[in-house]
PDB file of C-alpha atoms in Angstrom:
ATOM      1  CA  MET A   4      73.734  66.171 191.855  1.00 33.00           C
ATOM      2  CA  ARG A   5      72.091  66.377 195.307  1.00 38.00           C
ATOM      3  CA  ILE A   6      68.486  66.872 194.325  1.00 36.00           C
ATOM      4  CA  THR A   7      66.345  63.814 193.776  1.00 37.00           C
ATOM      5  CA  TYR A   8      63.053  63.888 191.934  1.00 35.00           C
ATOM      6  CA  PRO A   9      60.185  63.621 192.752  1.00 35.00           C
ATOM      7  CA  ARG A  10      60.967  63.753 196.493  1.00 41.00           C
ATOM      8  CA  GLY A  11      62.893  67.022 196.407  1.00 52.00           C
ATOM      9  CA  MET A  12      66.052  68.093 198.170  1.00 66.00           C
ATOM     10  CA  ARG A  13      67.714  65.621 200.483  1.00 78.00           C
ATOM     11  CA  LEU A  14      70.614  66.214 202.869  1.00 86.00           C
ATOM     12  CA  LEU A  15      73.702  64.078 202.687  1.00 88.00           C
ATOM     13  CA  ARG A  16      73.948  61.407 205.374  1.00 92.00           C
ATOM     14  CA  SER A  17      76.957  63.195 206.858  1.00 94.00           C
ATOM     15  CA  THR A  18      75.001  66.466 207.152  1.00 94.00           C
ATOM     16  CA  ASP A  19      72.092  64.735 208.843  1.00 92.00           C
ATOM     17  CA  LEU A  20      74.424  62.943 211.236  1.00 95.00           C
ATOM     18  CA  ALA A  21      76.371  66.129 212.023  1.00 96.00           C
ATOM     19  CA  LEU A  22      73.165  67.890 213.044  1.00 95.00           C
ATOM     20  CA  ARG A  23      72.015  64.936 215.127  1.00 92.00           C
ATOM     21  CA  VAL A  24      75.422  64.645 216.856  1.00 94.00           C
ATOM     22  CA  LEU A  25      75.360  68.349 217.705  1.00 95.00           C
ATOM     23  CA  MET A  26      71.820  68.018 219.078  1.00 92.00           C
ATOM     24  CA  ARG A  27      72.763  64.926 221.104  1.00 91.00           C
ATOM     25  CA  LEU A  28      75.765  66.688 222.614  1.00 93.00           C
ATOM     26  CA  ALA A  29      73.715  69.812 223.336  1.00 92.00           C
ATOM     27  CA  VAL A  30      71.616  67.804 225.810  1.00 88.00           C
ATOM     28  CA  ALA A  31      74.485  65.742 227.249  1.00 86.00           C
ATOM     29  CA  GLY A  32      74.923  68.023 230.251  1.00 82.00           C
ATOM     30  CA  ASP A  33      78.024  67.056 232.228  1.00 83.00           C
ATOM     31  CA  THR A  34      78.326  63.663 230.563  1.00 87.00           C
ATOM     32  CA  THR A  35      80.812  63.172 227.751  1.00 92.00           C
ATOM     33  CA  PRO A  36      79.661  60.306 225.536  1.00 92.00           C
ATOM     34  CA  THR A  37      82.219  58.675 223.293  1.00 93.00           C
ATOM     35  CA  THR A  38      81.979  58.635 219.525  1.00 93.00           C
ATOM     36  CA  ARG A  39      81.160  54.932 219.766  1.00 92.00           C
ATOM     37  CA  GLN A  40      78.275  55.660 222.178  1.00 91.00           C
ATOM     38  CA  VAL A  41      76.910  58.424 219.972  1.00 91.00           C
ATOM     39  CA  ALA A  42      77.138  56.135 216.931  1.00 93.00           C
ATOM     40  CA  ALA A  43      75.187  53.460 218.801  1.00 90.00           C
ATOM     41  CA  ASP A  44      72.592  56.008 219.990  1.00 86.00           C
ATOM     42  CA  MET A  45      72.161  57.232 216.406  1.00 86.00           C
ATOM     43  CA  ASP A  46      72.247  53.687 214.984  1.00 89.00           C
ATOM     44  CA  VAL A  47      74.981  54.547 212.473  1.00 93.00           C
ATOM     45  CA  PRO A  48      78.321  52.875 211.724  1.00 95.00           C
ATOM     46  CA  TYR A  49      81.117  53.982 214.035  1.00 95.00           C
ATOM     47  CA  THR A  50      83.405  54.845 211.106  1.00 96.00           C
ATOM     48  CA  HIS A  51      80.819  57.228 209.652  1.00 96.00           C
ATOM     49  CA  ALA A  52      80.250  58.870 213.048  1.00 95.00           C
ATOM     50  CA  ALA A  53      84.011  59.189 213.590  1.00 95.00           C
ATOM     51  CA  LYS A  54      84.459  61.052 210.274  1.00 96.00           C
ATOM     52  CA  VAL A  55      81.624  63.449 211.101  1.00 97.00           C
ATOM     53  CA  VAL A  56      82.910  64.042 214.650  1.00 96.00           C
ATOM     54  CA  ALA A  57      86.401  64.734 213.266  1.00 96.00           C
ATOM     55  CA  GLU A  58      84.963  67.392 210.931  1.00 97.00           C
ATOM     56  CA  LEU A  59      82.878  68.917 213.754  1.00 97.00           C
ATOM     57  CA  GLN A  60      86.028  69.041 215.892  1.00 97.00           C
ATOM     58  CA  HIS A  61      87.973  70.649 213.042  1.00 96.00           C
ATOM     59  CA  LEU A  62      85.233  73.313 212.803  1.00 96.00           C
ATOM     60  CA  GLY A  63      85.562  74.007 216.547  1.00 97.00           C
ATOM     61  CA  LEU A  64      82.004  72.865 217.290  1.00 97.00           C
ATOM     62  CA  VAL A  65      82.926  69.744 219.266  1.00 97.00           C
ATOM     63  CA  ASP A  66      85.690  69.010 221.727  1.00 95.00           C
ATOM     64  CA  ALA A  67      86.858  65.384 221.492  1.00 91.00           C
ATOM     65  CA  ARG A  68      89.151  63.925 224.132  1.00 88.00           C
ATOM     66  CA  ARG A  69      90.678  60.480 224.071  1.00 85.00           C
ATOM     67  CA  GLY A  70      91.436  58.126 226.901  1.00 78.00           C
ATOM     68  CA  ARG A  71      90.102  57.757 230.408  1.00 79.00           C
ATOM     69  CA  GLY A  72      87.710  60.573 231.217  1.00 77.00           C
ATOM     70  CA  GLY A  73      87.535  61.489 227.542  1.00 82.00           C
ATOM     71  CA  GLY A  74      84.572  61.772 225.270  1.00 92.00           C
ATOM     72  CA  LEU A  75      82.722  64.376 223.258  1.00 95.00           C
ATOM     73  CA  ALA A  76      81.489  67.757 224.397  1.00 94.00           C
ATOM     74  CA  LEU A  77      79.787  70.573 222.557  1.00 94.00           C
ATOM     75  CA  THR A  78      81.787  73.789 222.583  1.00 95.00           C
ATOM     76  CA  GLU A  79      80.145  77.161 223.148  1.00 94.00           C
ATOM     77  CA  ARG A  80      80.718  77.841 219.474  1.00 96.00           C
ATOM     78  CA  GLY A  81      78.897  74.579 218.739  1.00 95.00           C
ATOM     79  CA  ARG A  82      75.902  75.521 220.882  1.00 93.00           C
ATOM     80  CA  THR A  83      75.505  78.870 219.128  1.00 95.00           C
ATOM     81  CA  ALA A  84      76.375  77.605 215.641  1.00 96.00           C
ATOM     82  CA  SER A  85      73.933  78.438 212.884  1.00 96.00           C
ATOM     83  CA  VAL A  86      72.238  75.370 211.441  1.00 95.00           C
ATOM     84  CA  GLY A  87      72.475  77.032 208.019  1.00 94.00           C
ATOM     85  CA  THR A  88      76.242  77.336 208.376  1.00 94.00           C
ATOM     86  CA  VAL A  89      76.597  73.701 209.450  1.00 96.00           C
ATOM     87  CA  VAL A  90      74.468  72.526 206.529  1.00 93.00           C
ATOM     88  CA  ARG A  91      76.397  74.711 204.048  1.00 92.00           C
ATOM     89  CA  THR A  92      79.691  73.351 205.393  1.00 94.00           C
ATOM     90  CA  PHE A  93      78.711  69.701 205.042  1.00 93.00           C
ATOM     91  CA  GLU A  94      76.681  70.063 201.836  1.00 89.00           C
ATOM     92  CA  GLY A  95      78.904  72.589 200.109  1.00 83.00           C
ATOM     93  CA  ASP A  96      77.429  75.623 198.436  1.00 72.00           C
ATOM     94  CA  GLY A  97      77.630  74.427 194.847  1.00 74.00           C
ATOM     95  CA  ASP A  98      74.682  74.473 192.493  1.00 71.00           C
ATOM     96  CA  VAL A  99      71.805  72.066 193.133  1.00 72.00           C
ATOM     97  CA  VAL A 100      72.161  70.714 189.590  1.00 69.00           C
ATOM     98  CA  ASP A 101      75.327  70.178 187.587  1.00 68.00           C
ATOM     99  CA  CYS A 102      74.737  72.057 184.340  1.00 72.00           C
ATOM    100  CA  GLU A 103      78.379  71.815 183.260  1.00 71.00           C
ATOM    101  CA  GLY A 104      78.477  68.169 184.223  1.00 67.00           C
ATOM    102  CA  GLY A 105      80.659  65.466 182.946  1.00 65.00           C
ATOM    103  CA  THR A 106      81.332  65.011 179.282  1.00 71.00           C
ATOM    104  CA  THR A 107      78.019  66.454 178.083  1.00 73.00           C
ATOM    105  CA  PRO A 108      77.125  69.901 179.394  1.00 71.00           C
ATOM    106  CA  CYS A 109      73.476  70.884 179.197  1.00 75.00           C
ATOM    107  CA  PRO A 110      72.695  72.463 175.809  1.00 73.00           C
ATOM    108  CA  LEU A 111      70.462  75.038 177.551  1.00 72.00           C
ATOM    109  CA  ASN A 112      73.267  76.236 179.817  1.00 69.00           C
ATOM    110  CA  SER A 113      73.720  79.657 178.235  1.00 72.00           C
ATOM    111  CA  ALA A 114      69.998  80.533 178.235  1.00 75.00           C
ATOM    112  CA  CYS A 115      68.557  78.459 181.072  1.00 79.00           C
ATOM    113  CA  ARG A 116      66.373  80.040 183.731  1.00 82.00           C
ATOM    114  CA  LEU A 117      66.008  76.852 185.765  1.00 82.00           C
ATOM    115  CA  ARG A 118      69.539  77.013 187.167  1.00 79.00           C
ATOM    116  CA  GLY A 119      68.959  80.517 188.601  1.00 82.00           C
ATOM    117  CA  ALA A 120      65.575  79.536 190.039  1.00 87.00           C
ATOM    118  CA  LEU A 121      67.079  76.480 191.724  1.00 84.00           C
ATOM    119  CA  ARG A 122      69.944  78.580 193.075  1.00 85.00           C
ATOM    120  CA  ARG A 123      67.461  81.070 194.585  1.00 89.00           C
ATOM    121  CA  ALA A 124      65.493  78.185 196.114  1.00 88.00           C
ATOM    122  CA  GLN A 125      68.697  76.783 197.597  1.00 87.00           C
ATOM    123  CA  GLU A 126      69.606  80.170 199.083  1.00 89.00           C
ATOM    124  CA  ALA A 127      66.081  80.504 200.521  1.00 91.00           C
ATOM    125  CA  PHE A 128      66.538  77.071 202.119  1.00 89.00           C
ATOM    126  CA  PHE A 129      69.825  78.138 203.743  1.00 90.00           C
ATOM    127  CA  ALA A 130      68.408  81.544 204.732  1.00 93.00           C
ATOM    128  CA  THR A 131      65.603  79.774 206.590  1.00 94.00           C
ATOM    129  CA  LEU A 132      68.173  77.747 208.556  1.00 94.00           C
ATOM    130  CA  ASP A 133      70.633  80.590 209.204  1.00 95.00           C
ATOM    131  CA  PRO A 134      68.899  82.096 212.267  1.00 96.00           C
ATOM    132  CA  VAL A 135      68.353  78.673 213.884  1.00 95.00           C
ATOM    133  CA  THR A 136      71.085  77.620 216.312  1.00 96.00           C
ATOM    134  CA  VAL A 137      71.980  74.198 217.665  1.00 94.00           C
ATOM    135  CA  GLY A 138      70.691  75.394 221.034  1.00 91.00           C
ATOM    136  CA  ASP A 139      67.347  76.302 219.436  1.00 91.00           C
ATOM    137  CA  MET A 140      67.011  72.795 218.022  1.00 90.00           C
ATOM    138  CA  VAL A 141      67.084  71.180 221.455  1.00 88.00           C
ATOM    139  CA  ALA A 142      64.552  73.435 223.151  1.00 81.00           C
ATOM    140  CA  GLU A 143      61.534  71.616 224.552  1.00 77.00           C
ATOM    141  CA  PRO A 144      60.104  69.204 223.579  1.00 70.00           C
ATOM    142  CA  THR A 145      63.114  67.997 221.555  1.00 69.00           C
ATOM    143  CA  GLY A 146      65.794  68.111 224.271  1.00 67.00           C
ATOM    144  CA  PRO A 147      63.993  65.895 226.780  1.00 65.00           C
ATOM    145  CA  LEU A 148      63.088  63.489 223.978  1.00 68.00           C
ATOM    146  CA  LEU A 149      66.745  63.263 222.936  1.00 66.00           C
ATOM    147  CA  LEU A 150      67.685  62.439 226.515  1.00 64.00           C
ATOM    148  CA  GLY A 151      65.074  59.701 226.512  1.00 63.00           C
ATOM    149  CA  ILE A 152      66.449  57.981 223.445  1.00 64.00           C
ATOM    150  CA  SER A 153      70.043  58.092 224.665  1.00 58.00           C
ATOM    151  CA  ARG A 154      71.184  54.728 225.889  1.00 51.00           C
ATOM    152  CA  GLY A 155      73.383  56.343 228.508  1.00 47.00           C
ATOM    153  CA  PRO A 156      76.872  55.271 229.615  1.00 44.00           C
ATOM    154  CA  ARG A 157      78.131  51.891 228.491  1.00 43.00           C
ATOM    155  CA  GLY A 158      81.088  49.957 229.645  1.00 41.00           C
ATOM    156  CA  GLY A 159      84.161  49.010 227.660  1.00 39.00           C
TER     157      GLY A 159
END
């Protein structure tokens, strides 16, 4: 179950990191930071960042090159990607609550109205994010702020 009460819906760490990586790369300009640099900039473990970058590369949103002169770059598809699509991909589009769950399904399952209401709320959440692109997320004042928090190139 991905919803937590009483705080409401919360994105998975991987979804949050994927969005932040895309935003960071959208303001990188001609520089190509490494996964290790992005992980340090985002203050997350390298292994977690590497898994997220691999999925973003698989989706065609990020170009990752190894070796000298390598690094990460946002693809054109990545710049124009819908935030709603990215969130759906990382979160999955399953129900917010697991009514069938485990060994004891909910006894209200056949007549419950809550499940449908939560599903509509989830779709409204995604629909709000669908028209927003990665490029939109880094428009001023966010883009310059992202550049300011980047630690820039590091050796070794």
